[in-house]
Coordinates of C-alpha atoms and ligand atoms in Angstrom, one line a residue:
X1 CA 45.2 3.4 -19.6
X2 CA 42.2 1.8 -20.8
X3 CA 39.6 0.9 -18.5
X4 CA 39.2 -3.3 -18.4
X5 CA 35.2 -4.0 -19.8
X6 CA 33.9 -4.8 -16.6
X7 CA 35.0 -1.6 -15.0
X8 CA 34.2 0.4 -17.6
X9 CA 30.6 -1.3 -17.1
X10 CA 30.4 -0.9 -13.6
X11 CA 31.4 3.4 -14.4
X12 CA 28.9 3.8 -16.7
X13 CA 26.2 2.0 -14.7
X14 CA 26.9 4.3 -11.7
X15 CA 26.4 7.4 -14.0
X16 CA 23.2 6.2 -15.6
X17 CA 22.2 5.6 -11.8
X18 CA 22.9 9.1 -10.8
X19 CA 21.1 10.6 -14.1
X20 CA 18.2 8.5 -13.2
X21 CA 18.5 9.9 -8.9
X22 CA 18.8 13.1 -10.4
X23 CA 15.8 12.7 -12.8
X24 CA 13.9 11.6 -10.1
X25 CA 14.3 14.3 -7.8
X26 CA 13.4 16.8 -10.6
X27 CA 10.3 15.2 -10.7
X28 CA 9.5 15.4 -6.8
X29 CA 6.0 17.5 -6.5
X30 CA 5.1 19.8 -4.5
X31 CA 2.5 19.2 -2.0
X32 CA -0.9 20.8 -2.1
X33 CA -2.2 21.5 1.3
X34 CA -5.9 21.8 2.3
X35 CA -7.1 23.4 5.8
X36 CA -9.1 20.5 7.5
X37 CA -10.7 21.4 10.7
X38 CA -12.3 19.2 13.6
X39 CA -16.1 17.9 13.1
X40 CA -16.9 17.0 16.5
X41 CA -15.9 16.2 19.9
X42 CA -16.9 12.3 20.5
X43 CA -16.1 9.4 22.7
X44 CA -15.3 5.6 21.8
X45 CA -17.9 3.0 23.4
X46 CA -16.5 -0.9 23.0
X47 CA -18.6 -2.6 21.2
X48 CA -17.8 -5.9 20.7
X49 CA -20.3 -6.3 17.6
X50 CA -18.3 -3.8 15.6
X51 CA -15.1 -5.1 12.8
X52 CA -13.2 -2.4 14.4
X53 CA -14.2 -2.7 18.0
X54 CA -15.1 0.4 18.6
X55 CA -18.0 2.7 18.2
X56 CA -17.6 6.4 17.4
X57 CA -20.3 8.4 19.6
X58 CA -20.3 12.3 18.5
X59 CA -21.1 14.5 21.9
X60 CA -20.8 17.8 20.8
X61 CA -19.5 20.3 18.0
X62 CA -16.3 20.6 17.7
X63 CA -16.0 24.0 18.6
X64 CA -17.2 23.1 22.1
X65 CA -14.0 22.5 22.8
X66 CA -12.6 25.6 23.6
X67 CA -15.3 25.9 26.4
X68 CA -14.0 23.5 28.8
X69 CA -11.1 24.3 31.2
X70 CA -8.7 21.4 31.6
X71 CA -6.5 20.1 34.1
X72 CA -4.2 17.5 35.0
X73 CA -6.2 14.1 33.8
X74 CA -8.7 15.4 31.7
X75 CA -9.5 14.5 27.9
X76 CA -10.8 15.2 24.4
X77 CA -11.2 13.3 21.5
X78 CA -12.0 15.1 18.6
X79 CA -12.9 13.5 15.1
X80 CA -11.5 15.5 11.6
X81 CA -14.5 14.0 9.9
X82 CA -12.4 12.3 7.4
X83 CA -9.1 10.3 7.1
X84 CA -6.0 12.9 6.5
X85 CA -2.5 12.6 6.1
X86 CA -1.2 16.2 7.3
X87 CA 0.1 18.9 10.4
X88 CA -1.6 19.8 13.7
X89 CA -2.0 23.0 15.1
X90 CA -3.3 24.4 17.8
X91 CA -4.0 27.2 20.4
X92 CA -3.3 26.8 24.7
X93 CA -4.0 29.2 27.0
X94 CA -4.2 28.7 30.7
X95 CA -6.7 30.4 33.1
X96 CA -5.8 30.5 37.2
X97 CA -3.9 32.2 40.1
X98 CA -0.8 32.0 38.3
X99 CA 1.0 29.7 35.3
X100 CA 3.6 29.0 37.5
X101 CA 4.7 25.7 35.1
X102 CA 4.9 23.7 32.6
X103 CA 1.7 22.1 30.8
X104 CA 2.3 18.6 30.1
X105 CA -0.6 17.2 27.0
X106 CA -0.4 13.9 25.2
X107 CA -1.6 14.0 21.8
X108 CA -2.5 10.4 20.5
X109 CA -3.7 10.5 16.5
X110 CA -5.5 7.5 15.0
X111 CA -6.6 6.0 12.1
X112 CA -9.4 4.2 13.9
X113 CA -11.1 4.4 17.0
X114 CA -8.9 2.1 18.3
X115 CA -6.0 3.8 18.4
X116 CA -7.6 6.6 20.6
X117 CA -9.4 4.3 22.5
X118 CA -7.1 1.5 23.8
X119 CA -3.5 1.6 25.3
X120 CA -0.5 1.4 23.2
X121 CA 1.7 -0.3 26.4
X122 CA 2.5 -3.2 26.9
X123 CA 3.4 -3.2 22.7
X124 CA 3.0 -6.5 21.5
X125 CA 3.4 -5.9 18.1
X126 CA 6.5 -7.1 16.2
X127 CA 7.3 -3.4 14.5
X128 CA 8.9 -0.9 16.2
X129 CA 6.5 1.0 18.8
X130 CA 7.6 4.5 17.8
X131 CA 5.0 3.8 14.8
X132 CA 1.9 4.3 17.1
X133 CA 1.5 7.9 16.7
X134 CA 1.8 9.4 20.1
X135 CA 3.7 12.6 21.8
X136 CA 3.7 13.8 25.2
X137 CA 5.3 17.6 24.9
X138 CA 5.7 20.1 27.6
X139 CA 4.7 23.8 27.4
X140 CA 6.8 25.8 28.8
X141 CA 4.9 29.5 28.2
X142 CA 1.7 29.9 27.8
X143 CA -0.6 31.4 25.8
X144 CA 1.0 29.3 23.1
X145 CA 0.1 27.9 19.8
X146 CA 1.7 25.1 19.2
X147 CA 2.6 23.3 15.3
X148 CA 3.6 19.6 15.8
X149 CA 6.7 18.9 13.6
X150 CA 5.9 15.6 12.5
X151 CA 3.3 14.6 9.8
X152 CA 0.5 11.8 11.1
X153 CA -1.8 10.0 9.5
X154 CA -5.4 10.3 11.4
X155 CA -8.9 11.0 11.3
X156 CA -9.0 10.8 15.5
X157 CA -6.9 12.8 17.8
X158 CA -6.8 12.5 21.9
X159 CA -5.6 15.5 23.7
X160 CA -5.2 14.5 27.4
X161 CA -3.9 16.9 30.1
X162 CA -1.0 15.3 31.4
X163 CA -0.3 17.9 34.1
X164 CA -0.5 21.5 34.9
X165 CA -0.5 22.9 38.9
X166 CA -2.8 23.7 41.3
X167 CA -2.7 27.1 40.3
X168 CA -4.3 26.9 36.6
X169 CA -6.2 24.7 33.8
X170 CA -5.8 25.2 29.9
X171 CA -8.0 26.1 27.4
X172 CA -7.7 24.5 23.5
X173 CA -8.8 26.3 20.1
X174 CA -7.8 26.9 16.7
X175 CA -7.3 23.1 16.6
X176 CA -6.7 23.0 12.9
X177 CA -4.6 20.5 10.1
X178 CA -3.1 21.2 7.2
X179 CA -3.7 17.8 5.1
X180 CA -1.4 17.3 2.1
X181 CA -1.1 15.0 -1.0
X182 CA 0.6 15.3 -3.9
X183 CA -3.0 14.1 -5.9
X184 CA -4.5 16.5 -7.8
X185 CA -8.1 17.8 -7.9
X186 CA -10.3 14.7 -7.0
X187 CA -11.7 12.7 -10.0
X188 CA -15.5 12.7 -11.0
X189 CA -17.4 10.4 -8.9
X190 CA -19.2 7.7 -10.9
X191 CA -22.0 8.2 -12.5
X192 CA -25.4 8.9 -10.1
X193 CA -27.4 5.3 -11.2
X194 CA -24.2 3.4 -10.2
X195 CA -25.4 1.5 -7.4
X196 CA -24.5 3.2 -4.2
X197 CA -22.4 0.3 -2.8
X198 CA -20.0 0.8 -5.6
X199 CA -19.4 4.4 -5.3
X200 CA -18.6 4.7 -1.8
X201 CA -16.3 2.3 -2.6
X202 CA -15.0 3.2 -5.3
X203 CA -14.9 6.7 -3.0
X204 CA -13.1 5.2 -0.2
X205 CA -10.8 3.9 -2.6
X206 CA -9.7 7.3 -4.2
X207 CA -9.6 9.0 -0.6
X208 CA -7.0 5.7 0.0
X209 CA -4.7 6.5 -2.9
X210 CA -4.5 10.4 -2.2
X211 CA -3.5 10.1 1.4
X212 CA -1.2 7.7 0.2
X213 CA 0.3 9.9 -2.6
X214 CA 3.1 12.3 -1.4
X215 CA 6.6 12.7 -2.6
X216 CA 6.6 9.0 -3.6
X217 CA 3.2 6.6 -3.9
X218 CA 3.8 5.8 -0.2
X219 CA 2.4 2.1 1.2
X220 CA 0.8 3.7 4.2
X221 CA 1.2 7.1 5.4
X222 CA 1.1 5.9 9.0
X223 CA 3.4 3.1 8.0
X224 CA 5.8 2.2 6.3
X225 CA 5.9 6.1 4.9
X226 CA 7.7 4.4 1.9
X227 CA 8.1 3.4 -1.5
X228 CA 7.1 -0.4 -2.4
X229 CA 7.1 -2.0 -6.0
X230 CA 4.3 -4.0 -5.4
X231 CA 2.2 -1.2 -4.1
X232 CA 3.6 1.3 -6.2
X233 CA 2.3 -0.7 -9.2
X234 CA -1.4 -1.0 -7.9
X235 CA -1.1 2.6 -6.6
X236 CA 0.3 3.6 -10.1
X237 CA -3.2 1.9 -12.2
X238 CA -5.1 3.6 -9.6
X239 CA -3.8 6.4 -10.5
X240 CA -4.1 6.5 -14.2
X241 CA -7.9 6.0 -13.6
X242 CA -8.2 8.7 -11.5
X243 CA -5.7 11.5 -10.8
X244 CA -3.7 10.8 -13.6
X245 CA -0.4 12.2 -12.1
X246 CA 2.5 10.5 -14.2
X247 CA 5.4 12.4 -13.2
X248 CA 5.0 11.0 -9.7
X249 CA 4.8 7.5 -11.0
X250 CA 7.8 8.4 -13.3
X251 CA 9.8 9.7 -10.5
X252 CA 8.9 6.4 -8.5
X253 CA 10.2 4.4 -11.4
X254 CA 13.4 6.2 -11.4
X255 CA 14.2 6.1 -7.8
X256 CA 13.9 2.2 -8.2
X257 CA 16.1 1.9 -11.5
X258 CA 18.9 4.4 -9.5
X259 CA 19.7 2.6 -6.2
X260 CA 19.6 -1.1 -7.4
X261 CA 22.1 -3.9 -5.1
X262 CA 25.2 -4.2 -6.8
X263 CA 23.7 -7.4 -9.1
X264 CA 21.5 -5.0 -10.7
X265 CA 18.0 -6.5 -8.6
X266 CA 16.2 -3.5 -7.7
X267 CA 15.3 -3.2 -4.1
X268 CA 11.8 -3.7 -2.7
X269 CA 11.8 -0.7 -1.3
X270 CA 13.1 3.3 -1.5
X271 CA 13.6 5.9 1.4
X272 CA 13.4 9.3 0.7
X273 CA 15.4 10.9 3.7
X274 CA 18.2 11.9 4.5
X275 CA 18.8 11.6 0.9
X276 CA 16.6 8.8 -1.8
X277 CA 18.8 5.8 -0.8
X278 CA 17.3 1.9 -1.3
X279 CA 15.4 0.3 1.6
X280 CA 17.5 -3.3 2.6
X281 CA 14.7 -5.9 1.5
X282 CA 14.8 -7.7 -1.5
X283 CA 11.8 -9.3 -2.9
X284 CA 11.5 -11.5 -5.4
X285 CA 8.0 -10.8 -6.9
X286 CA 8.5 -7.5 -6.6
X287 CA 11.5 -7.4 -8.8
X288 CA 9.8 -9.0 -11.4
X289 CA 6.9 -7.2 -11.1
X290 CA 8.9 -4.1 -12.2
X291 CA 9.0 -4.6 -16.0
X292 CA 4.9 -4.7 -15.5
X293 CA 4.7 -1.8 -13.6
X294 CA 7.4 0.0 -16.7
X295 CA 4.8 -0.9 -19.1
X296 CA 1.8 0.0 -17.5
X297 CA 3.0 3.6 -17.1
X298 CA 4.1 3.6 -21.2
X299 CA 0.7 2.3 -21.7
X300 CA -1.1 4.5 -20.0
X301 CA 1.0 7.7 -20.1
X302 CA 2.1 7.0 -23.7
X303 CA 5.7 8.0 -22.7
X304 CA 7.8 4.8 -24.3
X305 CA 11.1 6.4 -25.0
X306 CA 11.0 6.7 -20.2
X307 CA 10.2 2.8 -20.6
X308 CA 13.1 2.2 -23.4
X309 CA 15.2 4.2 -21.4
X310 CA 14.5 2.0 -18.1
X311 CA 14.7 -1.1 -20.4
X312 CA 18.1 -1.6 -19.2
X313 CA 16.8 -2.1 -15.8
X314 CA 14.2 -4.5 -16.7
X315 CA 16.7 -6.6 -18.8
X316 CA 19.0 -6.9 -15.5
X317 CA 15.6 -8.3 -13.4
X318 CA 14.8 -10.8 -16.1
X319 CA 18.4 -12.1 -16.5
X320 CA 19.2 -12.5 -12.7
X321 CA 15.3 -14.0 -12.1
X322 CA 15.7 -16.7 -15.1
X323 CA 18.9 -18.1 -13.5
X324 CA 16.2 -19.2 -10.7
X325 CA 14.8 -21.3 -13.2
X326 CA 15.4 -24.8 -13.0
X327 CA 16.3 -27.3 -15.5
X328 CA 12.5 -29.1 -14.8
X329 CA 11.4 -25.2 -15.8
X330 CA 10.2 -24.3 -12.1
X331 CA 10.7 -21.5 -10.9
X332 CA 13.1 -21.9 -7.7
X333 CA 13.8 -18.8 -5.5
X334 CA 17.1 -18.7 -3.6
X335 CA 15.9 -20.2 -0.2
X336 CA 16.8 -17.3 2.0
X337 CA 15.2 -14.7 -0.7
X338 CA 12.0 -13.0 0.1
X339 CA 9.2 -14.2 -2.2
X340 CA 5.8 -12.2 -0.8
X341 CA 3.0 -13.0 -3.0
X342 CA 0.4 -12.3 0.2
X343 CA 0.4 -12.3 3.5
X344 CA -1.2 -15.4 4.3
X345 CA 0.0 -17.5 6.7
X346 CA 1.4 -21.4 5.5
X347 CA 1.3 -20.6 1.9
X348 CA 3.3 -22.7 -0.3
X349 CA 4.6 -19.7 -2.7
X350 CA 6.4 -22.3 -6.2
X351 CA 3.2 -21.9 -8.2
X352 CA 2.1 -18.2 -8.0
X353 CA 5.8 -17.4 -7.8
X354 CA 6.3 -18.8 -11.0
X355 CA 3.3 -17.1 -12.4
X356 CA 4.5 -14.2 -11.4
X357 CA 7.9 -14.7 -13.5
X358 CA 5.8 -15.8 -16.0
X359 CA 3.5 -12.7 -16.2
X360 CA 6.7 -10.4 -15.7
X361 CA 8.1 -12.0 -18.8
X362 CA 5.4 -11.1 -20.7
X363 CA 5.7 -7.3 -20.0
X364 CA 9.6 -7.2 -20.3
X365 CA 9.2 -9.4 -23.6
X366 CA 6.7 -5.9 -25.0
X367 CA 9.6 -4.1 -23.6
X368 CA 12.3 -5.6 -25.7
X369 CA 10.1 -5.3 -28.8
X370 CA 9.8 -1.5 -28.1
X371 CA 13.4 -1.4 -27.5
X372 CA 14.8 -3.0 -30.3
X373 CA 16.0 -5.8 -28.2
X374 CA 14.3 -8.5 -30.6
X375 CA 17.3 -11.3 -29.3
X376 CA 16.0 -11.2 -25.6
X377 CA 12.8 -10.8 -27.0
X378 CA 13.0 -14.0 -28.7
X379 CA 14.6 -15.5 -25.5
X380 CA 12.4 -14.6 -23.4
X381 CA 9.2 -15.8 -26.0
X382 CA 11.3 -19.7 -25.2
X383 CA 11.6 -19.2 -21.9
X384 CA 7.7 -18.4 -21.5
X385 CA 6.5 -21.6 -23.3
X386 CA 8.8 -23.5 -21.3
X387 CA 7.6 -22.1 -18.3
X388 CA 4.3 -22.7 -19.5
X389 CA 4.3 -26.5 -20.4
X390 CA 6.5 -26.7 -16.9
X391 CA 4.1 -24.9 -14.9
X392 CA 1.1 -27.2 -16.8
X393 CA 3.2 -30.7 -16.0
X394 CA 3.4 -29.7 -12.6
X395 CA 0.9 -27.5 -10.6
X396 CA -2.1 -28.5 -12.6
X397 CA -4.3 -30.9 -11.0
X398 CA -7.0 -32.0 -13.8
X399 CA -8.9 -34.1 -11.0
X400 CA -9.5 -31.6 -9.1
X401 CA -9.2 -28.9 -11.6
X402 CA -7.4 -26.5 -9.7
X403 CA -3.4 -25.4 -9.8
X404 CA -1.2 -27.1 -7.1
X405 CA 1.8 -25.8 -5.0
X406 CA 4.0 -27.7 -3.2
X407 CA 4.9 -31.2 -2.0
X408 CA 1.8 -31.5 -0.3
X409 CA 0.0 -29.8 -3.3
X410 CA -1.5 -27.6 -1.5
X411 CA -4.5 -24.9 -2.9
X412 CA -4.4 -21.8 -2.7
X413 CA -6.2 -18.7 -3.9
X414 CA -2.9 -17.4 -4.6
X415 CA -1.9 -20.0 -7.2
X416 CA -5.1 -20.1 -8.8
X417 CA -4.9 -16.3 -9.1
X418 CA -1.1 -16.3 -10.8
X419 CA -1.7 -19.5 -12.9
X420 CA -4.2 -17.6 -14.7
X421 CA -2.6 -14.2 -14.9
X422 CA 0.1 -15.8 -16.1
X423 CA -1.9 -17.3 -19.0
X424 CA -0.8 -21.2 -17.8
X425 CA -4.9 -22.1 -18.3
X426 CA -6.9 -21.9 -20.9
X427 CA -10.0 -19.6 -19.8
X428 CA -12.2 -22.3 -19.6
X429 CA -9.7 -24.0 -17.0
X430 CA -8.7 -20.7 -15.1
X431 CA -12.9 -20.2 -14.4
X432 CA -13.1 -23.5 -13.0
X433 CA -10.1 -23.5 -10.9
X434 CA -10.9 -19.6 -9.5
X435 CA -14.8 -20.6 -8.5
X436 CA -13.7 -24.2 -7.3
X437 CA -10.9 -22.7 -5.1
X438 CA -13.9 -21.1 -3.9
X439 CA -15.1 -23.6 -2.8
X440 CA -13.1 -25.6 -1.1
X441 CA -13.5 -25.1 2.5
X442 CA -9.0 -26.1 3.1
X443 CA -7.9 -24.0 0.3
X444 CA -5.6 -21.4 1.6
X445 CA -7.5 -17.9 1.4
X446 CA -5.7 -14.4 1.0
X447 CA -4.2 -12.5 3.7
X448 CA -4.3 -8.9 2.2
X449 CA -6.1 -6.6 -0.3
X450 CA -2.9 -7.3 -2.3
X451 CA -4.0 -10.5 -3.5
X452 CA -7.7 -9.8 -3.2
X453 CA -6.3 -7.3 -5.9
X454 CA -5.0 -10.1 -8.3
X455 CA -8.0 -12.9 -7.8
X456 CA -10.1 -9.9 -8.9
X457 CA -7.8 -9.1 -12.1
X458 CA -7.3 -12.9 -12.6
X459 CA -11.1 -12.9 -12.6
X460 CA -11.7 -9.9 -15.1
X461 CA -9.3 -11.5 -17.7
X462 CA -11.3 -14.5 -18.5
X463 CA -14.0 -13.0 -18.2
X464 CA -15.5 -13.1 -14.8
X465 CA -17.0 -10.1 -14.4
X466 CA -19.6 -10.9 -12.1
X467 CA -17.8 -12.9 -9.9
X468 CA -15.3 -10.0 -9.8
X469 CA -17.8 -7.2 -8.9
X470 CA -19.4 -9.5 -6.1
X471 CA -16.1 -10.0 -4.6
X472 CA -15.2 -6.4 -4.8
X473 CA -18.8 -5.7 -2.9
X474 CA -18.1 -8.4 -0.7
X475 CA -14.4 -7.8 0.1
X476 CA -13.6 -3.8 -0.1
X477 CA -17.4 -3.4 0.8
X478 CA -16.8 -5.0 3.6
X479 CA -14.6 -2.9 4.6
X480 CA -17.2 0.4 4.2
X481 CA -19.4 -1.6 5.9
X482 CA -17.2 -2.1 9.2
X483 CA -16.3 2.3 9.0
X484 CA -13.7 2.3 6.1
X485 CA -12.7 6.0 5.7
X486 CA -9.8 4.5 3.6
X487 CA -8.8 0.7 3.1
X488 CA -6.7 -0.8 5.3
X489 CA -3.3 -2.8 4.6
X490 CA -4.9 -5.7 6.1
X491 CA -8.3 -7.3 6.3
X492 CA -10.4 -10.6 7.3
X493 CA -14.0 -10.5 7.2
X494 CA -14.0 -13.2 9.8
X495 CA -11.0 -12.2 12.0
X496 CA -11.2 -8.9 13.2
X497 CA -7.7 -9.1 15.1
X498 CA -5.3 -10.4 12.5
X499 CA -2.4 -8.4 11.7
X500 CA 1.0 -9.8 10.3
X501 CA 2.5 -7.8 13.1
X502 CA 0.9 -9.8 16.1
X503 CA -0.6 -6.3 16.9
X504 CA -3.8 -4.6 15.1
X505 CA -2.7 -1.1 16.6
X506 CA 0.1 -1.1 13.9
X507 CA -1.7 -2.2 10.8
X508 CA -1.8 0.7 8.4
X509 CA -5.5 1.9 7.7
X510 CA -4.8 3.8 4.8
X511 CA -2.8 1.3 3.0
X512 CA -1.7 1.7 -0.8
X513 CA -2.2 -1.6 -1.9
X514 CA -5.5 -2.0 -1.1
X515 CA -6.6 1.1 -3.2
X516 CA -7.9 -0.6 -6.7
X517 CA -11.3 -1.1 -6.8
X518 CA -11.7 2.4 -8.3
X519 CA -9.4 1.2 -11.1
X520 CA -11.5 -2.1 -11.8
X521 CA -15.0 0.3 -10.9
X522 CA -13.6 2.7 -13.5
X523 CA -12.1 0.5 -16.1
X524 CA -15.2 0.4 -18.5
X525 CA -15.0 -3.2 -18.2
X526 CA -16.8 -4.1 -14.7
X527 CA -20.1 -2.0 -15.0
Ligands
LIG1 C1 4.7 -4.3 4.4 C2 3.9 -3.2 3.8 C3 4.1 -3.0 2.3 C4 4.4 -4.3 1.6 C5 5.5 -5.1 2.2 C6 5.8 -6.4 1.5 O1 5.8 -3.8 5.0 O2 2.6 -3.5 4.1 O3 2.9 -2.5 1.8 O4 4.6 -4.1 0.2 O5 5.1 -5.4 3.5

């Protein structure tokens, strides 16, 4: 018997799925692993003039370490030197009248000082507490060298004697990691006459995207651990300006196109283990944004006939997204959907979600051209230019020469940024309304690097470019200015304890998104 249409749909999806989870997975590198030993022994001093808190006081070399006998409430804190994503191992022996049982240590890694210097409990934060990267483990035999199982993300690491007995103290050496990334050999730095600002950050920036690149472009290595599309994209231009690794980004594309909801959206998010499966958040922006983020690789890699082939996918995102759009030509998410844009807190999301669309339509529309799909290309051409003279009618605030949002018509950053990249302004309009946002003391800023990341792309595509560099010197070199070893998932110049997660012990300090300046820096278009 014949299969009816729609079944025989459904089958052939689920096979192109598994081709795709299959093609991903022969694409997952290896690791490289570099030996990364302990700089010095230190000790935090709060200091409440410091972004992070915290001040990082070096009292010894490393080494030192293995001098001191320890018992039962004593403490090290040793700093790596650098930010690592990677294994611990190390070396206990004990020294006494007899080991007659167990050593309990508590290992606590960090990021930041922070996270080595203040208590975890009480846990305010709204994500899980196991994220906070601490162990207690018990020796049972000593001498003993000891290889933690789990992976951390840290530059700090306590070691605090929990307990041993009467009868003997422990001695630590051969404290060593084993950092890995899937990045290749680091990138040249920029040129020596750059001004020195720019390539620390543009350092800090590359240091972020290695740690962050493992078997997937993972957010944060502390947390989530996980694939994102809207990191993954920022991650993935990072990337081709620096390592240049396009099977990982390829493999990342796959694992999206393979474990879509049963509509065909793609998930905001993968998991790698047990087995790839797709995380159970679906965002709005993010879907859209993955026909940008398929273009950008073909772009940059040259590899099309992968883009054609995920063309399918892209088609499905556009087709589900423009039923969102209303007969005024807005842009409506479902009002339980996830639309992100930023973090920042009361932001009225109908203008820069509709840019968003807008933008995505614009990539999917180079998509169907490439793939022979000239109807939807056509389509999607209308839908754009009544999107356009929607979003003009109805966001744009000539008075005031900004983009609106809302019922209240509220300003944001965030509008100003997507009306622009989504072409709605001429560039004479989208300069005004990006420095006049500016400007206006109740205009709702950005909560994240994520957005930071699009006001400065807005900026460089009409022609901003020195209001994009100062912002990138003000904003990601604020950051190396407060410590950055790697950019963090979220900052505030002027509010050191914000974190979406009502606890800034669980922000990720290595965080993907926040990785592009050294993809503007090395762009040939900012310097
Ligand atoms: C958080 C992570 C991630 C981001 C999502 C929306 O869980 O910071 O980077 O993409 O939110």
């Amino acid at each position: 018997m014949l299969a009816a249409p729609a079944a025989l749909d459904a089958f052939q999806g689920q096979a192109q799925e598994q081709k795709w989870m299959a093609a991903a997975e022969a694409l997952k590198p290896q690791l490289r692993r570099t030996p990364v030993t302990p700089v010095s022994l230190v000790r935090m001093v709060a200091d409440p003039g410091t972004f992070l808190r915290w001040r990082v006081e070096p009292t010894a070399p490393a080494a030192e370490v293995s001098k001191q006998l320890m018992r039962g409430g004593d403490a090290v804190t040793l700093d790596f030197g650098r930010h690592l994503v990677g294994y611990l191992t190390f070396t206990i022996t004990g020294e006494g009248r007899g080991i007659d049982a167990p050593t309990r240590l508590k290992l606590t890694f960090g990021e930041v000082p922070a996270e080595v210097a203040e208590p975890f409990d009480p846990y305010t934060g709204t994500l899980s507490r196991a994220w906070l990267q601490d162990e207690v483990i018990n020796i049972d035999v000593l001498p003993a060298t000891i290889e933690m199982p789990r992976r951390y993300a840290f530059r700090f690491l306590k070691i605090e004697t929990v307990a041993t007995s009467p009868n003997f103290a422990v001695r630590l050496s051969g404290i060593r990691a084993g950092a890995v990334t899937s990045a290749g050999n680091a990138p040249a730095e920029l040129p020596p006459g750059t001004p020195e600002l720019l390539r620390r950050i543009d350092r800090v920036s590359v240091a972020t995207l290695r740690d962050c690149m493992q078997t997937v472009f993972e957010d944060g290595p502390k947390r989530d651990r996980r694939l994102w599309i809207g990191d993954m994209r920022l991650q993935a231009l990072t990337n081709y300006a620096t390592f240049r690794n396009f099977d990982l980004v390829k493999r990342c594309l796959y694992l999206f196109a393979a474990f879509p909801r049963e509509d065909g959206l793609v998930a905001a998010c993968e998991f790698e283990e047990p087995q790839p499966h797709r995380g159970h958040e679906y965002i709005i922006d993010y879907a859209a944004l993955y026909a940008a983020a398929v273009v950008d690789y073909a772009e940059a890699s040259n590899d099309w006939a992968t883009a054609v082939e995920l063309w399918p996918v892209v088609r499905r995102q556009m087709e589900i997204l423009s039923g969102y759009v209303g007969k005024d030509g807005i842009f409506a998410a479902p009002a339980n959907a996830w639309v992100f844009i930023d973090w920042s807190q009361n932001l009225d999301k109908t203008a820069a979600m509709h840019g968003v669309f807008l933008y995505s339509l614009r990539y999917a529309q180079q998509l169907a051209e490439k793939a022979g799909a000239h109807e939807e290309a056509a389509q999607y051409g209308k839908l754009m230019a009544a999107l356009t003279s929607a979003a003009r009618a109805n966001f744009r605030d000539e008075k005031q020469r900004v983009f609106v949002s809302g019922p209240k018509r509220q300003v944001s950053f965030a509008s100003q940024a997507w009306m622009t990249l989504a072409g709605v302004a001429s560039d004479d309009e989208a300069m005004a309304a990006l420095r006049t946002v500016a400007s206006m003391q109740d205009a709702v800023k950005p909560g994240a690097p994520y957005l930071y990341h699009y006001m400065v792309d807005a900026m460089m595509r009409v022609g901003m470019k020195q209001d994009a560099r100062a912002l990138i010197e003000r904003y990601w070199g604020g950051m190396v200015r407060a410590g950055a070893d790697t950019f963090w998932e979220v900052y505030d110049p002027e509010n050191p304890h914000l974190s979406p997660y009502g606890n800034t012990l669980v922000v990720s300090y290595c965080h993907a998104w926040s990785c592009t300046p050294a993809y503007f820096l090395r762009s040939g278009k900012l310097l």
